[in-house]
XYZ file of C-alpha atoms in Angstrom:
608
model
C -30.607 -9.124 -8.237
C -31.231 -5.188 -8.873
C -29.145 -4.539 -11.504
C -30.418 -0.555 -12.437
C -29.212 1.097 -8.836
C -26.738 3.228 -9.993
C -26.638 7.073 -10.971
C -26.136 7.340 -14.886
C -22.969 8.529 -16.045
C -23.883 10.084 -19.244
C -21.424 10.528 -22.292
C -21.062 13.921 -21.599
C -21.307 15.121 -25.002
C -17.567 13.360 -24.997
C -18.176 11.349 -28.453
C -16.850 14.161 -30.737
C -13.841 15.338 -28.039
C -11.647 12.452 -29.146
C -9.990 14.356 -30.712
C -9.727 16.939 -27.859
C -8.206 19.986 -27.902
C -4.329 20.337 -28.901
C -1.872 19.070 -25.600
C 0.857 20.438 -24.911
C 3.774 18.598 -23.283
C 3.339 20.630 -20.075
C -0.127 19.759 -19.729
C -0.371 15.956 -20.978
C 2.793 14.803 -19.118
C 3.272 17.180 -16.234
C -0.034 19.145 -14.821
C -2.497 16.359 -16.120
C -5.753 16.318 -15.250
C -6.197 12.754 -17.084
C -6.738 9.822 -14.873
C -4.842 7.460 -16.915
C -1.587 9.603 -16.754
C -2.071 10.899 -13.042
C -1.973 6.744 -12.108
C 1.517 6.606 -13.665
C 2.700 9.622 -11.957
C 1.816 8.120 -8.592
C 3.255 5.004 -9.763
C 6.680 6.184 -11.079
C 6.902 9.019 -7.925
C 6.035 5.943 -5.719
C 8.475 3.908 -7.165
C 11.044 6.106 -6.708
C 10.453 6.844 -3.111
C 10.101 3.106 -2.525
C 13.826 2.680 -3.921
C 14.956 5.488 -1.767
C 13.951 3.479 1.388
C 14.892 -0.221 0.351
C 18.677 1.500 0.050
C 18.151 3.001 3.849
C 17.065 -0.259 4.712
C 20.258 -2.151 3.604
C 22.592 0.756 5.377
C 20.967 -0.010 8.750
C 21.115 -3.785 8.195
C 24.376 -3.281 7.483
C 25.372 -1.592 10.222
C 23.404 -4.506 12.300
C 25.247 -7.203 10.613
C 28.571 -5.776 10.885
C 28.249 -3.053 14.229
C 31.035 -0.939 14.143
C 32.416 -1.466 10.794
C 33.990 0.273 8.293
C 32.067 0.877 4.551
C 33.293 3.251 2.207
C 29.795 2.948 0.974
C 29.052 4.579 4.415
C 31.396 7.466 3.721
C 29.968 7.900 0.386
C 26.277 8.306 1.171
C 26.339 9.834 4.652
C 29.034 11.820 4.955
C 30.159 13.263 8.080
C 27.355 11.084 9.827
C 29.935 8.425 8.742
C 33.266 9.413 9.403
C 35.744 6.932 8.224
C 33.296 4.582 7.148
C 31.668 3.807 10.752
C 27.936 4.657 11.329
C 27.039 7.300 13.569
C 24.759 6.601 16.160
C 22.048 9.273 15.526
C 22.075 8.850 11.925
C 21.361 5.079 12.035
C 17.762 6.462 14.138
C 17.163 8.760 11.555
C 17.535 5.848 8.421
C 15.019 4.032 10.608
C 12.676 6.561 10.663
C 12.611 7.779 7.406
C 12.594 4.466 6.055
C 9.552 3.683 7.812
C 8.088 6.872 6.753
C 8.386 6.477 3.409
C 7.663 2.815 2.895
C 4.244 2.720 5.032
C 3.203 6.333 3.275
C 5.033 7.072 0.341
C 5.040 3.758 -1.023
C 2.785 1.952 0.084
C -0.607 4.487 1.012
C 0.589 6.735 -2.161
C 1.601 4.590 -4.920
C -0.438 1.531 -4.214
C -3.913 3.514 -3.305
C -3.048 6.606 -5.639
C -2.036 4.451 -8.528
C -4.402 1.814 -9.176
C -7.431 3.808 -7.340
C -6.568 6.637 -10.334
C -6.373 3.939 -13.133
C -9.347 1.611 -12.422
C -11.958 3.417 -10.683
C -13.564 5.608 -13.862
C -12.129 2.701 -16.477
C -13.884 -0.114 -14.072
C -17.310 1.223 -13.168
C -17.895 2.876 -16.821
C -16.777 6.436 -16.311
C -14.910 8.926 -18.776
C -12.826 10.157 -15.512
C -12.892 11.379 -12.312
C -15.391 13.389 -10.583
C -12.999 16.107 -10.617
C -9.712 16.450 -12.866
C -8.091 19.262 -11.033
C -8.686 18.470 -7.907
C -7.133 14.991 -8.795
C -4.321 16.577 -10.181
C -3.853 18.690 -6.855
C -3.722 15.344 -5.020
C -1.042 14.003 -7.164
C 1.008 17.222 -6.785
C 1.010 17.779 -3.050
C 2.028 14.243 -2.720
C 4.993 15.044 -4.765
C 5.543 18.125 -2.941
C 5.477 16.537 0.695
C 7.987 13.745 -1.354
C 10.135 16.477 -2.291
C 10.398 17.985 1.458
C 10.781 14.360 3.048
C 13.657 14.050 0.705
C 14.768 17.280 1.377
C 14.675 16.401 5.311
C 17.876 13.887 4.297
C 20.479 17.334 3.912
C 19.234 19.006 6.843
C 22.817 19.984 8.518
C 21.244 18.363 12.344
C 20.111 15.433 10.683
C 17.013 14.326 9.493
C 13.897 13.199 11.792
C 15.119 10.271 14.247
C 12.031 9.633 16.672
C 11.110 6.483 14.466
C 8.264 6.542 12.367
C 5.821 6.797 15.242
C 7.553 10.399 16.051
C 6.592 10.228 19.541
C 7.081 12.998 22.168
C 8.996 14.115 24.299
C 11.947 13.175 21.398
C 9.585 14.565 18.435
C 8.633 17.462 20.791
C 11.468 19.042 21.816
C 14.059 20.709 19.457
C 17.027 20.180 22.126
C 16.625 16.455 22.797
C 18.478 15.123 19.963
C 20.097 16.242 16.327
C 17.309 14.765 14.659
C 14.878 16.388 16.639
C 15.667 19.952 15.211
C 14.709 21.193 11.486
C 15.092 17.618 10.492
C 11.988 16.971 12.482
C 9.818 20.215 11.347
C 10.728 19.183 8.002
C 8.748 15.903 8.867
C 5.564 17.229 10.114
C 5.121 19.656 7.290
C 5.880 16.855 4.659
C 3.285 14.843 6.372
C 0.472 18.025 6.656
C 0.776 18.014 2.992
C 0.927 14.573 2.488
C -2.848 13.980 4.744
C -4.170 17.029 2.694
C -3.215 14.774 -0.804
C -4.750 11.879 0.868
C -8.176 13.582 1.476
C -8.547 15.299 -1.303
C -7.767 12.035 -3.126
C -10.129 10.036 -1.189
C -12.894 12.372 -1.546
C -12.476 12.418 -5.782
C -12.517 8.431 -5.798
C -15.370 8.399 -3.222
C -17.856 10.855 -5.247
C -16.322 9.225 -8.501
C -18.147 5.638 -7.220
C -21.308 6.897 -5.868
C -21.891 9.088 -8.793
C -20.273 7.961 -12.062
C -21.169 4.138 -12.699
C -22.407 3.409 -16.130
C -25.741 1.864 -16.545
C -26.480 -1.436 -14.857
C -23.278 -1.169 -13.161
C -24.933 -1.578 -9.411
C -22.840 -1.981 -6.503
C -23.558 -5.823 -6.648
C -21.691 -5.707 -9.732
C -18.149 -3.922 -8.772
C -15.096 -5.163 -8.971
C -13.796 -6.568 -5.733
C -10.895 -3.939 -6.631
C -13.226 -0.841 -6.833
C -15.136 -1.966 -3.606
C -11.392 -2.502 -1.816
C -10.557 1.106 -3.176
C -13.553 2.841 -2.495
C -13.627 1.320 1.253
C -10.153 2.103 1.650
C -10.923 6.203 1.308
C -13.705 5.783 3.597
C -11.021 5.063 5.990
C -9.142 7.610 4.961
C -11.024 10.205 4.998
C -12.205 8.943 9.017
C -8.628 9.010 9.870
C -6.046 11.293 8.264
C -7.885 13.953 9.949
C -6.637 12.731 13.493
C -2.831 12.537 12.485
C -3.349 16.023 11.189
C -4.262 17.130 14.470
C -1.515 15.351 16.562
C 1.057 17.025 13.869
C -0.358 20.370 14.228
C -0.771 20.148 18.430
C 3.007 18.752 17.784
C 4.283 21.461 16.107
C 2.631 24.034 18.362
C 4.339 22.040 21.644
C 7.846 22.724 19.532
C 7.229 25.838 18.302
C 4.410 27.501 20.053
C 5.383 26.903 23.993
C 2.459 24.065 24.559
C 2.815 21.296 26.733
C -0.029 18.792 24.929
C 2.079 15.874 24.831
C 4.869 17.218 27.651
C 5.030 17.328 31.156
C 7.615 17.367 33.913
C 10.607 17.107 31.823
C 14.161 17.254 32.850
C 17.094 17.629 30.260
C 20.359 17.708 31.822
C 19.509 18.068 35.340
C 17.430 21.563 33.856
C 13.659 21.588 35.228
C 11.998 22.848 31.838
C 8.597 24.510 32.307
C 6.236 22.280 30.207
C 3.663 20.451 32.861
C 0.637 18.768 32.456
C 0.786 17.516 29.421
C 0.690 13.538 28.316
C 2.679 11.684 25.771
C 0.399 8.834 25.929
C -2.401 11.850 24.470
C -0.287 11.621 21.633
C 0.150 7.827 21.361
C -3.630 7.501 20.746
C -4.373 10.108 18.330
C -1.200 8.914 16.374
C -2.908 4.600 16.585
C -6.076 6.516 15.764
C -4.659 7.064 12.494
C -1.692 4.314 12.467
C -3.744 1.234 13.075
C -6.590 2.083 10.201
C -3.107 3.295 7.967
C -2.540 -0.539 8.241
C -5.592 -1.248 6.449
C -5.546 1.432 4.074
C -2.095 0.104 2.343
C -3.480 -3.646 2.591
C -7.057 -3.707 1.595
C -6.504 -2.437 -2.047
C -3.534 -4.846 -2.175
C -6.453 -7.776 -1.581
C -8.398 -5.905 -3.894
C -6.011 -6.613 -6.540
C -4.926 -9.845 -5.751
C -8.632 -10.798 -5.611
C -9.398 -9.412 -9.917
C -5.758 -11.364 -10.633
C -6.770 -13.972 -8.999
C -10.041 -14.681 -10.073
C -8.483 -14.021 -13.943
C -5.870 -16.351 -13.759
C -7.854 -18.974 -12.103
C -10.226 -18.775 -14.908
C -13.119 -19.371 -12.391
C -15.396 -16.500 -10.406
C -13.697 -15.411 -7.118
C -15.507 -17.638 -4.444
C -17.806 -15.922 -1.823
C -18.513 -12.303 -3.475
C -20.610 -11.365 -0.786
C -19.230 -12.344 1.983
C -15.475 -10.634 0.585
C -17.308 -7.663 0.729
C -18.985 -8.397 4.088
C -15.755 -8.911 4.895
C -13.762 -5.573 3.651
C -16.306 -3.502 5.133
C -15.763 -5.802 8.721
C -12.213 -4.538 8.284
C -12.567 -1.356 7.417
C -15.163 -0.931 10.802
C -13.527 -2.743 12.909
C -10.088 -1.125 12.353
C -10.926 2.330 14.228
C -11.695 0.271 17.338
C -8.212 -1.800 17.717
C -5.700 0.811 17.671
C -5.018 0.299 21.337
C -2.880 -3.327 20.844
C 0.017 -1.087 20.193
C -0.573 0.428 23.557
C -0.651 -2.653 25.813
C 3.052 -1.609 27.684
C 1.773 2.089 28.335
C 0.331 1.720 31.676
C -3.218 1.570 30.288
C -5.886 -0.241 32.627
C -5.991 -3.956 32.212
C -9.601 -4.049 31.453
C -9.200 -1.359 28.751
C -6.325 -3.970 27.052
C -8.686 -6.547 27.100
C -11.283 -4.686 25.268
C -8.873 -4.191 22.864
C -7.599 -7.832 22.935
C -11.116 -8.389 21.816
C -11.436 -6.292 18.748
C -8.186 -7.227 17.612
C -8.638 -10.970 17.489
C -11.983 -10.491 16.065
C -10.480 -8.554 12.973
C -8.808 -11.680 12.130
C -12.257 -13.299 11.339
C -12.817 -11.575 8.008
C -9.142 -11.224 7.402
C -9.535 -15.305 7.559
C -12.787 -15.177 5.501
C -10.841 -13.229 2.436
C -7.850 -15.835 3.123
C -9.978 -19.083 2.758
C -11.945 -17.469 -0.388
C -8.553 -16.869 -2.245
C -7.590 -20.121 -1.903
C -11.045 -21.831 -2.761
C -10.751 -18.791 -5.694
C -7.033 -21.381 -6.407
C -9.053 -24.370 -5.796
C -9.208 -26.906 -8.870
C -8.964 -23.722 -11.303
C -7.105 -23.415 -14.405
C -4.130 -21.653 -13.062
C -2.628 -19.430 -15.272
C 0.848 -18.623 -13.549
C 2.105 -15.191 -14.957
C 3.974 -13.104 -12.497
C 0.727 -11.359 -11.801
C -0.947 -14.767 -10.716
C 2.698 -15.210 -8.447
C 2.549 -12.475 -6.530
C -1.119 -12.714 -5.911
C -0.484 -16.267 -4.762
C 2.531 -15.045 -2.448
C 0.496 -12.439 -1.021
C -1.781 -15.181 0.175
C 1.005 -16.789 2.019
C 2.552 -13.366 3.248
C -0.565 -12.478 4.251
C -1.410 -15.630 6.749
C 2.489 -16.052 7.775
C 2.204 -12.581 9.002
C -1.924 -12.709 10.452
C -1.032 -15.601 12.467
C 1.772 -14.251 14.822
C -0.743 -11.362 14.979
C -2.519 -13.123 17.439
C 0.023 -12.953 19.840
C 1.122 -9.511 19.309
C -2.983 -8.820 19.657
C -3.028 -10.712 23.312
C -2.214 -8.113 25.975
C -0.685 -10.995 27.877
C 1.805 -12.202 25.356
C 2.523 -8.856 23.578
C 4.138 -7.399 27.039
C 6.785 -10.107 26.501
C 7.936 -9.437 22.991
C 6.565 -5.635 22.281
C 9.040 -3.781 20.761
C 11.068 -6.408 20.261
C 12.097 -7.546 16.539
C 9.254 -9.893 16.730
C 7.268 -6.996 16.043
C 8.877 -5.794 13.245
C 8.734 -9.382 11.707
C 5.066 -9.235 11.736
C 3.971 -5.802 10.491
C 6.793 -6.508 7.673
C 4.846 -9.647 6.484
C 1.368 -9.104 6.976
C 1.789 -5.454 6.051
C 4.984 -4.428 3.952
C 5.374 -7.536 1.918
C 1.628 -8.374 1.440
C 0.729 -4.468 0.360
C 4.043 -4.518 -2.210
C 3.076 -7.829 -3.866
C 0.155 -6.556 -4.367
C 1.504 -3.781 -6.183
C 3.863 -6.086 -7.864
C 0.692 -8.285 -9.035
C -1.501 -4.883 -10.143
C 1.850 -3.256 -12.221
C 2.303 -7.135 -14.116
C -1.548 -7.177 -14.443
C -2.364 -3.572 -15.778
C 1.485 -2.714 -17.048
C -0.293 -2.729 -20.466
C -3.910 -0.787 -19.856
C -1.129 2.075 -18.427
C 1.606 1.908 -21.630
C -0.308 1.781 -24.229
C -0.851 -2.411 -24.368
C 2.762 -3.172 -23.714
C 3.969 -6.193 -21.810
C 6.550 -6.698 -19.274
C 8.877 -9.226 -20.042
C 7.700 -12.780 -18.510
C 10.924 -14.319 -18.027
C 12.234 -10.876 -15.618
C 8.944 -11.523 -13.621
C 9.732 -14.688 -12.922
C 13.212 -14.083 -11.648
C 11.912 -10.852 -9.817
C 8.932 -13.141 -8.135
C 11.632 -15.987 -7.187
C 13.826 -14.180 -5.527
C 11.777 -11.850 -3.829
C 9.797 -14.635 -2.332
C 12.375 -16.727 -1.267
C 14.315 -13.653 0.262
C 12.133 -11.607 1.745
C 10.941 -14.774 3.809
C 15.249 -15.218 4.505
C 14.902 -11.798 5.827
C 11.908 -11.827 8.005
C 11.147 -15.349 8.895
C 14.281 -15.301 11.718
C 13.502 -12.217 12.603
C 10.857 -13.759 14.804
C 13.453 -15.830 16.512
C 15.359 -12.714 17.342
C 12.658 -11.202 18.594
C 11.320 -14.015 21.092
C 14.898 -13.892 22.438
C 14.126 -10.172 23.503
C 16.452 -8.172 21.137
C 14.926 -4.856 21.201
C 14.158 -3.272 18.144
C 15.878 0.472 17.190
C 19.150 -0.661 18.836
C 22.272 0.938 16.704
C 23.844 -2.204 17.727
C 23.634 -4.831 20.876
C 27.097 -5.271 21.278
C 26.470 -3.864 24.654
C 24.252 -7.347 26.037
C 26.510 -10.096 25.736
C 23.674 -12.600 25.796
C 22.902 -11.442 22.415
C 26.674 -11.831 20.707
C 25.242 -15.626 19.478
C 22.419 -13.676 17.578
C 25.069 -11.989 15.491
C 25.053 -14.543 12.635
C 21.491 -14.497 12.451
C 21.942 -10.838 11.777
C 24.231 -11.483 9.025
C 22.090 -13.825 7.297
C 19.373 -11.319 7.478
C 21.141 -8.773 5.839
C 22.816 -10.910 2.936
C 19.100 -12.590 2.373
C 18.151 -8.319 2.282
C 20.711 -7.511 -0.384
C 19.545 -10.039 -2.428
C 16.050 -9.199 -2.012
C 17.012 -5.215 -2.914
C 19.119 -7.116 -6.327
C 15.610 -8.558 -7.525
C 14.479 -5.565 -7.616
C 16.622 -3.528 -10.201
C 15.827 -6.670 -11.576
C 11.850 -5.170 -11.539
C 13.201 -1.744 -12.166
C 15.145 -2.661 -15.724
C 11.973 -4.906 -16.849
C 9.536 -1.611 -15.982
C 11.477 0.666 -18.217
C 12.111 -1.363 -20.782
C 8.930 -2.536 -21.152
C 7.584 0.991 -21.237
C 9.576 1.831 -24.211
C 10.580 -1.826 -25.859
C 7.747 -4.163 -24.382
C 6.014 -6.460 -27.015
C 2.992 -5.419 -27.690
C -0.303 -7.585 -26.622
C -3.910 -7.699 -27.689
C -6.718 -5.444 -26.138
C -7.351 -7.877 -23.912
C -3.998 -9.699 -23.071
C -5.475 -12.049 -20.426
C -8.767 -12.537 -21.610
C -10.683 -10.594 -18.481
C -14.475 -9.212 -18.066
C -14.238 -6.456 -16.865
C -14.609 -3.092 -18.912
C -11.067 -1.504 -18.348
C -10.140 -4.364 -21.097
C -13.401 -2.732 -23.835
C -11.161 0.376 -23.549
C -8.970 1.128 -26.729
C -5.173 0.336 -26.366
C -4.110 4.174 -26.944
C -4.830 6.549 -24.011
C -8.022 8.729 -25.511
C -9.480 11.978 -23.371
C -12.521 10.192 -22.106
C -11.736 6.315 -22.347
C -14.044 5.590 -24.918
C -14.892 6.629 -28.120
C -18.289 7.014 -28.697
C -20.401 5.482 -26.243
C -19.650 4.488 -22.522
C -20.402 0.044 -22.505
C -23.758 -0.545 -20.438
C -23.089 -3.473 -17.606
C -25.635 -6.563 -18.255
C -24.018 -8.957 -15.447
C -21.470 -9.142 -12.486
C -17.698 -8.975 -12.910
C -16.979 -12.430 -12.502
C -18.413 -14.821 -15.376
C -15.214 -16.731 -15.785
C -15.279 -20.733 -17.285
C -19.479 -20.636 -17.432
C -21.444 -23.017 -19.141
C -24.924 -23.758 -19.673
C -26.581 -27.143 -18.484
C -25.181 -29.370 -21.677
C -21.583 -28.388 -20.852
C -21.255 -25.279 -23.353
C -19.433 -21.903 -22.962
C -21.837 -18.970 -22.980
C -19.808 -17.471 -26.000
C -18.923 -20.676 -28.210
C -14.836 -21.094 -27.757
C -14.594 -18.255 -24.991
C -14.173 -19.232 -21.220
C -15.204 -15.557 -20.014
C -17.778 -13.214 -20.905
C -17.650 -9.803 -20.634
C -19.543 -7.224 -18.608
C -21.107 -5.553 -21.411
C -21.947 -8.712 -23.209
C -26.012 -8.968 -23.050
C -27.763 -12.212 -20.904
C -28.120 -14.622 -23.909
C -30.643 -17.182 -24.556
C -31.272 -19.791 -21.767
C -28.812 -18.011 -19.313
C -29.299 -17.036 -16.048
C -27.601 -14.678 -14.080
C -25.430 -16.078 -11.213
C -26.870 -15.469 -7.784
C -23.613 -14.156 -5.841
């Protein structure tokens, strides 16, 4: 194997700037342009934002459970969309769409890709930060601006967005069709123009950063599986943020402007208004243009992840390098050519939906090669089970529970039957939502102490965070497949109105007790982070005895990573448990061997 590919990352006369220039608190804590410290604002911002929509979530499930109810905690929290404790209508659309707003962007693009892609790309591939500092900083703060207006969006006096997530015309287009549909709405599409423009301008930085910054000998042969997930994963990005970008702006000018892109022959009230030959349908592709690769984006550097724990706490080399890789870039091609499967019920031609029919069940071939590797990865290894290794191994299961009704939905002839149904919403919540965030769960256990300074979170918290989060977010999602097959459509305020589905009730109930639970493990999470930031019990450099270089970094956050030298890379990432031909480690009494260690006597390198 070529192991001398790479461009050269030179020291960049760093080895005298660690002591670098005086910080202030402004500009070490607030406008950063440090790697290290822009990866915990993502994660803390994305954190945040993440709580904000698990709370929306159990207000709608609420109302669900209980349809017509009274809460005070209603009252409290939505005011006059709530009056005397019972939900409005309108408002219960606009929880749902927020909710999904945040959580697939916010959350799960933002602080999964913007977190770990910030703290492992320059310490992973050997580089003393990104390619550029400022423009990484800009990232981090128009995704905090574009939080701060979605946010915002909640106080708007007509209500926040309420077109669901999708936002699709005529209700997204039109200020007059509904209360959410006014400022609420505008609010929306700028918060998301800012939010694409963080995305690019992320994706370029950690793009240029791996093409042009590895150290010497790192070749692309040698990468992380977490740096190839991450670098792949802007590829995408940078294809198809673009497209969203233009629906929102052709969006805005149809509201705003006196278009008719995405309108035609609409009546309001019996009124003939004067928008024609436009299409909605325009509108649903160049959103799935975006939406369908957005899946990917928030999932491939959650198997990134799960892939480096895994492959640690198994104590053996993650099975079938190659062919994982084969396999992200599969994904990450074949994603901008399924988007139509969400289409199937929109009058498209039958042929075109079984085109698509084709591409999407062929996606699931290397989403089944990276499932089989994991769990040859788990195979008759030395499992190490830390809340990392937990949530990596859930993610597993998450991950196939949640590919295999896939299929279905990806069949043009079975997805008419349950499309838009909950069934839906069962599956993208597994295989997407719940995969993507125990993946972040596994990376924050895994690399809580490379962030804070070589503190640990609290074991014992994990545990009890893992536990119940597995057992109830399966309590929550697993019947909702059930519900969906009997045809209860998804978005209802309530279905009190179809008296076939008054039996379905309970199973409503014990959705949204199993989701209260779920949302309880969590401050469970929350109290262990902060802690742990400031209390944590402190580990060793190398707390779970990994190869690859983030861990040949000093414990204390230095401008440039290293002191002195960057490490040079003498063999792949995954030397975990290997011996030579009498049965001996490599390094006597050591079951891994760095990256930077030198071949030694007798050894080969491994063929992967």
């Amino acid at each position: 194997m070529s192991a001398h590919a790479p461009a050269i990352a030179d020291d960049h006369a760093h080895d005298d700037h660690v002591h670098h220039h005086k910080e202030t608190f402004v500009t070490k804590y607030i406008f950063s342009q440090d790697h290290k410290m822009i990866s915990k604002q993502y994660l803390i911002t994305g954190l945040i934002m993440g709580f904000i929509g698990i709370a929306m979530s159990l207000l709608f499930r609420m109302q669900l459970a209980w349809p017509g109810e009274s809460f005070p905690v209603f009252e409290a929290l939505l005011g006059k969309w709530a009056p005397e404790g019972v939900m409005d209508a309108d408002i219960y659309l606009a929880l749902v769409t927020i909710h999904g707003t945040i959580m697939v962007f916010f959350v799960l693009t933002a602080g999964l890709s913007g977190t770990f892609s910030n703290l492992l790309i320059p310490l992973q591939i050997g580089a003393r930060d990104m390619a550029s500092g400022f423009l990484n900083m800009l990232s981090y703060w128009m995704f905090f601006t574009s939080s701060v207006v979605m946010v915002i969006s909640l106080f708007v006096e007509a209500g926040p967005a309420a077109a669901g997530w999708t936002i699709y015309p005529p209700l997204s287009a039109l200020p007059m069709a509904q209360p959410g549909s006014g400022m609420g709405m505008t609010l929306w599409l700028v918060s998301m123009a800012i939010f694409i423009a963080s995305s690019l301008l992320g994706s370029l930085n950690y793009i240029v950063t791996v093409i042009n910054l590895r150290t010497k000998g790192m070749s692309m042969t040698r990468l992380p599986l977490t740096i190839w997930a991450f670098f792949v994963t802007a590829v995408i990005g940078v294809i198809s943020f673009p497209v969203l970008l233009s629906a929102a702006l052709l969006l805005i000018m149809d509201r705003s402007f006196g278009t008719s892109f995405f309108l035609s022959d609409i009546f309001i009230q019996g009124e003939v208004l004067h928008y024609q030959g436009g299409s909605p349908v325009l509108f649903e592709h160049l959103f799935w243009f975006l939406g369908h690769p957005e899946v990917y984006i928030v999932i491939l550097p959650a198997m990134g992840i799960v892939s480096e724990v895994m492959s640690v706490n198994a104590r053996k080399p993650i099975f079938g390098y190659r062919a994982m890789i084969a396999s992200i870039l599969a994904i990450a091609f074949l994603s901008t050519i399924v988007w139509g499967h969400h289409m199937f019920i929109s009058g498209m031609n039958p042929f075109l939906g079984s085109v698509f029919t084709f591409t999407t069940l062929l996606i699931a071939i290397p989403s089944a090669v990276k499932a089989f590797n994991w769990i040859t990865t788990l195979w008759k290894g030395n499992l190490q089970l830390n809340p990392g290794m937990l949530f990596s191994i859930g993610m597993v299961s998450t991950f196939i529970t949640g590919g295999l009704t896939g299929i279905i939905l990806g069949d043009s002839t079975l997805d008419i039957n349950v499309h838009d149904t909950y069934f839906v919403v069962a599956h993208f919540h597994l295989v997407m939502g719940i995969s993507a965030l125990y993946g972040l769960f596994a990376g924050v256990y895994h690399w809580f102490p490379k962030m804070f300074q070589g503190r640990m979170m609290n074991k014992n918290l994990g545990f009890v965070h893992f536990w119940v989060t597995a057992v109830g977010s399966y309590g929550v999602f697993f019947p909702m497949h059930f519900v969906g097959m009997a045809g209860v459509p998804r978005r209802y305020y309530q279905n009190t109105a179809f008296p076939m589905f008054d039996e379905l009730v309970d199973i409503q109930v014990l959705m949204t007790v199993f989701a209260l639970i779920t949302a309880a493990a969590q401050l469970v999470f929350a109290y262990n982070f902060v802690r742990s930031i400031f209390y944590g019990k402190r580990g060793p450099q190398n707390p779970w005895k990994a190869t690859t270089l983030e861990w040949t970094a000093p414990q204390e956050h230095i401008h440039g990573n290293w002191p002195g030298a960057i490490p040079e890379v003498h063999r792949w990432c995954y030397d975990y448990s290997k011996t030579y031909d009498n049965g001996e480690y490599i390094l006597p009494g050591q079951d891994f061997v760095p990256q930077d260690v030198p071949l030694q006597e007798g050894e080969e390198e491994l063929q992967h």
